[in-house]
XYZ file of N, CA and C in Angstrom:
321
model
N -17.011 -16.482 6.596
C -15.648 -16.860 6.878
C -15.137 -16.196 5.512
N -15.950 -16.523 4.726
C -15.579 -15.641 3.245
C -15.146 -13.957 3.503
N -16.336 -13.764 3.747
C -16.566 -12.392 4.370
C -15.521 -11.471 4.909
N -15.116 -12.505 6.278
C -13.987 -12.018 6.664
C -12.764 -11.977 5.946
N -12.344 -12.689 4.944
C -11.246 -12.776 4.307
C -11.278 -11.886 3.475
N -13.029 -11.639 2.689
C -12.349 -10.486 1.580
C -12.014 -9.219 2.203
N -12.874 -8.716 3.336
C -12.388 -7.596 4.230
C -10.787 -7.511 4.536
N -10.538 -8.548 5.460
C -8.872 -8.718 5.404
C -7.897 -8.064 3.776
N -8.719 -8.733 2.976
C -7.688 -8.580 1.479
C -7.776 -7.902 0.831
N -9.000 -6.847 1.185
C -9.187 -5.252 0.947
C -8.591 -4.648 2.190
N -8.522 -4.914 2.698
C -7.639 -4.052 4.081
C -6.012 -4.135 3.715
N -5.739 -5.091 3.166
C -4.421 -5.209 2.956
C -3.585 -4.456 1.785
N -4.770 -4.616 0.441
C -5.066 -3.970 -0.772
C -4.434 -2.458 -0.578
N -5.599 -2.096 0.404
C -5.520 -0.701 0.777
C -4.274 -0.166 1.167
N -3.855 -0.767 2.426
C -2.636 -0.647 3.035
C -0.996 -0.643 1.752
N -1.325 -1.811 0.840
C -0.442 -1.552 0.071
C -0.091 -0.378 -1.065
N -1.738 -0.488 -1.786
C -1.673 0.714 -2.749
C -1.682 2.222 -2.399
N -1.947 2.684 -0.669
C -1.490 3.791 -0.430
C -0.235 4.206 -0.378
N 0.500 2.920 0.312
C 1.869 3.335 0.602
C 2.374 3.391 -0.733
N 2.412 3.064 -1.731
C 2.960 2.786 -2.999
C 2.616 4.622 -3.746
N 1.410 4.830 -3.081
C 0.724 5.822 -4.115
C 1.661 7.304 -3.387
N 1.484 7.058 -2.292
C 2.360 8.103 -1.429
C 3.659 8.371 -1.645
N 4.240 7.124 -1.643
C 5.561 7.248 -2.321
C 5.959 7.717 -3.593
N 5.300 7.316 -4.675
C 5.234 7.791 -5.799
C 5.143 9.168 -5.939
N 4.061 9.548 -5.362
C 3.578 11.163 -5.683
C 4.987 11.935 -5.026
N 5.309 11.758 -3.711
C 6.323 12.517 -3.003
C 7.326 12.395 -3.853
N 7.874 11.072 -4.319
C 9.298 11.248 -5.217
C 9.233 12.196 -6.495
N 7.913 11.732 -6.919
C 7.453 12.523 -8.575
C 8.078 13.944 -8.304
N 7.099 15.100 -7.151
C 6.777 15.941 -6.702
C 8.415 16.511 -5.937
N 8.998 16.043 -5.180
C 10.260 16.098 -4.465
C 11.653 16.485 -5.514
N 11.367 15.442 -6.198
C 12.316 15.605 -7.477
C 12.769 16.006 -8.305
N 10.908 16.502 -8.698
C 11.252 17.654 -9.516
C 11.105 19.198 -9.207
N 10.738 19.489 -8.091
C 11.268 20.451 -7.626
C 12.634 20.940 -7.120
N 13.488 19.404 -6.426
C 15.097 20.192 -6.223
C 15.780 19.850 -7.551
N 14.874 18.537 -8.468
C 16.316 18.531 -9.547
C 16.045 19.364 -11.132
N 14.540 19.769 -11.045
C 14.014 20.532 -11.999
C 13.703 19.394 -12.948
N 13.766 18.395 -12.816
C 13.660 17.361 -13.693
C 12.855 16.055 -12.981
N 12.006 15.344 -13.488
C 11.248 14.379 -12.712
C 12.112 12.994 -13.043
N 11.966 12.449 -11.306
C 13.215 11.613 -11.239
C 12.251 10.172 -11.870
N 10.869 10.294 -11.900
C 10.067 9.202 -12.782
C 9.525 9.635 -14.090
N 9.669 9.335 -15.113
C 9.290 9.606 -16.306
C 7.925 9.085 -16.465
N 7.464 9.550 -17.382
C 5.856 8.562 -17.496
C 6.088 7.343 -17.678
N 6.455 6.635 -18.609
C 6.837 5.255 -19.031
C 7.295 4.384 -17.714
N 7.849 5.118 -17.068
C 8.295 4.341 -15.552
C 7.362 4.617 -14.476
N 6.652 5.499 -14.613
C 5.309 5.659 -13.383
C 4.158 4.404 -13.857
N 4.236 4.625 -15.384
C 2.994 3.318 -15.880
C 3.793 2.037 -15.337
N 4.689 1.671 -15.308
C 5.371 0.538 -14.933
C 5.107 0.297 -13.309
N 5.535 1.390 -12.406
C 5.177 1.415 -11.227
C 3.811 1.217 -10.913
N 3.098 1.754 -11.903
C 1.302 1.484 -11.360
C 0.862 0.225 -11.523
N 1.600 -0.490 -12.708
C 1.283 -1.962 -13.354
C 1.860 -3.015 -12.224
N 2.901 -2.568 -11.782
C 3.721 -3.545 -10.873
C 2.909 -3.768 -9.562
N 2.631 -2.306 -9.130
C 1.781 -2.132 -8.207
C 0.221 -2.836 -7.740
N -0.053 -2.728 -9.097
C -1.630 -3.143 -8.956
C -1.610 -4.817 -9.413
N -0.657 -5.633 -9.689
C -0.293 -6.822 -9.857
C -0.368 -7.271 -8.765
N 0.813 -7.003 -7.824
C 1.102 -7.053 -6.643
C -0.287 -7.122 -5.319
N -0.975 -5.991 -5.641
C -2.511 -6.038 -4.808
C -3.288 -6.742 -5.555
N -3.667 -6.827 -6.742
C -4.782 -8.134 -7.022
C -4.288 -9.176 -6.601
N -2.574 -9.630 -6.457
C -2.607 -11.012 -5.877
C -2.654 -10.610 -4.312
N -2.499 -10.134 -3.917
C -3.154 -9.737 -2.308
C -4.611 -10.111 -2.253
N -5.463 -9.573 -3.134
C -6.776 -10.071 -3.145
C -6.843 -11.716 -3.454
N -6.606 -12.005 -4.074
C -6.649 -12.887 -5.100
C -6.284 -14.491 -4.199
N -5.301 -14.274 -3.647
C -4.565 -15.404 -3.359
C -4.467 -16.022 -2.506
N -5.406 -15.402 -1.227
C -5.253 -16.016 0.621
C -6.653 -16.158 0.656
N -6.737 -17.628 0.850
C -7.726 -18.567 0.869
C -8.193 -18.347 2.324
N -9.570 -18.154 2.838
C -9.830 -17.903 4.486
C -9.751 -19.207 5.276
N -9.517 -19.023 6.428
C -9.534 -20.190 7.324
C -9.818 -20.235 8.285
N -10.278 -21.317 9.112
C -11.054 -21.407 10.305
C -10.777 -20.054 11.501
N -9.246 -19.933 11.828
C -9.295 -19.165 12.890
C -10.217 -17.293 12.337
N -10.420 -17.288 11.598
C -11.367 -16.152 11.093
C -12.400 -16.457 11.773
N -13.144 -17.212 12.073
C -14.009 -17.072 12.898
C -13.787 -17.527 14.077
N -12.548 -17.281 14.740
C -12.555 -17.219 16.417
C -12.843 -15.762 16.520
N -12.444 -14.765 15.952
C -12.294 -13.508 16.604
C -13.963 -12.847 16.185
N -13.530 -11.511 16.887
C -15.090 -10.976 16.891
C -15.191 -10.433 15.540
N -16.814 -10.172 15.020
C -16.872 -9.631 13.622
C -16.454 -7.995 14.040
N -16.083 -7.277 13.138
C -15.972 -5.964 13.081
C -17.346 -5.011 13.004
N -17.206 -4.096 13.907
C -18.721 -3.173 13.592
C -19.130 -2.648 12.445
N -19.755 -2.455 12.053
C -20.574 -1.697 10.723
C -19.918 0.227 10.889
N -19.447 0.568 11.950
C -19.281 1.497 11.956
C -17.552 2.130 11.849
N -16.845 0.316 11.891
C -15.175 0.561 12.165
C -14.509 1.309 10.901
N -13.529 1.878 11.091
C -13.312 2.345 9.740
C -12.139 1.429 9.091
N -12.310 1.886 7.734
C -11.502 0.650 6.860
C -10.094 0.629 7.196
N -9.390 1.869 7.531
C -8.104 2.049 7.237
C -7.462 2.134 9.243
N -7.430 1.395 9.887
C -7.371 1.469 11.006
C -6.076 2.358 11.821
N -6.002 2.600 12.693
C -5.014 3.665 13.258
C -3.234 2.716 12.811
N -3.734 1.634 13.326
C -2.276 0.755 13.182
C -1.594 0.411 12.111
N -3.124 0.215 10.837
C -2.797 0.451 9.340
C -2.214 1.743 9.019
N -2.505 2.694 9.648
C -1.869 4.292 8.979
C -0.692 4.367 9.359
N -0.463 3.694 10.741
C 1.100 3.781 10.884
C 1.983 3.167 10.628
N 1.310 1.462 10.148
C 2.321 1.004 9.158
C 2.554 1.841 7.774
N 1.732 1.995 7.088
C 1.592 3.059 6.073
C 2.778 4.149 6.233
N 2.399 4.897 6.591
C 3.535 5.974 6.882
C 4.977 5.573 7.077
N 5.084 4.416 8.408
C 6.304 3.975 8.458
C 6.923 3.731 7.244
N 6.179 2.933 6.761
C 6.772 1.880 5.038
C 7.034 2.970 3.973
N 6.129 4.244 4.078
C 6.426 4.926 3.431
C 7.888 5.845 3.699
N 7.356 6.659 5.119
C 9.179 6.782 5.263
C 10.422 5.770 5.009
N 10.195 4.652 5.458
C 11.536 3.851 4.937
C 11.563 4.115 3.504
N 10.744 3.844 2.138
C 10.618 3.813 1.214
C 11.490 5.092 0.721
N 10.813 6.285 1.204
C 11.161 7.689 0.685
C 12.728 7.690 0.882
N 13.285 7.218 2.222
C 14.591 7.726 2.732
C 15.668 6.380 1.708
N 15.059 5.141 1.427
C 15.938 4.402 0.582
C 16.140 5.317 -1.142
N 14.815 5.823 -1.286
C 14.598 6.306 -2.674
C 15.580 7.399 -2.659
N 15.561 8.403 -1.589
C 16.460 9.708 -1.756
C 17.701 9.493 -1.464
N 18.256 8.305 -0.810
C 19.585 8.091 -0.830
C 20.275 7.932 -2.033
N 18.832 7.145 -2.370
C 19.631 6.363 -3.694
C 19.822 7.566 -5.105
N 19.138 8.458 -5.111
C 18.918 9.337 -5.789
C 19.562 10.531 -5.977
N 19.743 10.928 -4.566
C 20.863 12.285 -4.320
C 22.063 12.182 -3.869
N 22.205 10.729 -3.017
C 23.862 10.731 -3.190
C 24.739 9.805 -4.021
């Protein structure tokens, strides 16, 4: 039960981290190319990193295992850590966040 809970928590952690990293890199690069100045300064990037790591570590540490975890089949040894659904969620949330940030930045 604990092993399955740790696996699920790591998956959530990776999904959150990858989404925020994709958005931060694209915003910094695109903003620097278009405005000739980075929209995120070094201190702001450090704050984004601190907040991102704090929320991600909370996802790892706060969810207790439930009995429902034992009702599902175990994952295979060769199953990828980032599934197709997770990749769709990562890209979908990244597009949503980028749309919102670029709207605020350029409008």
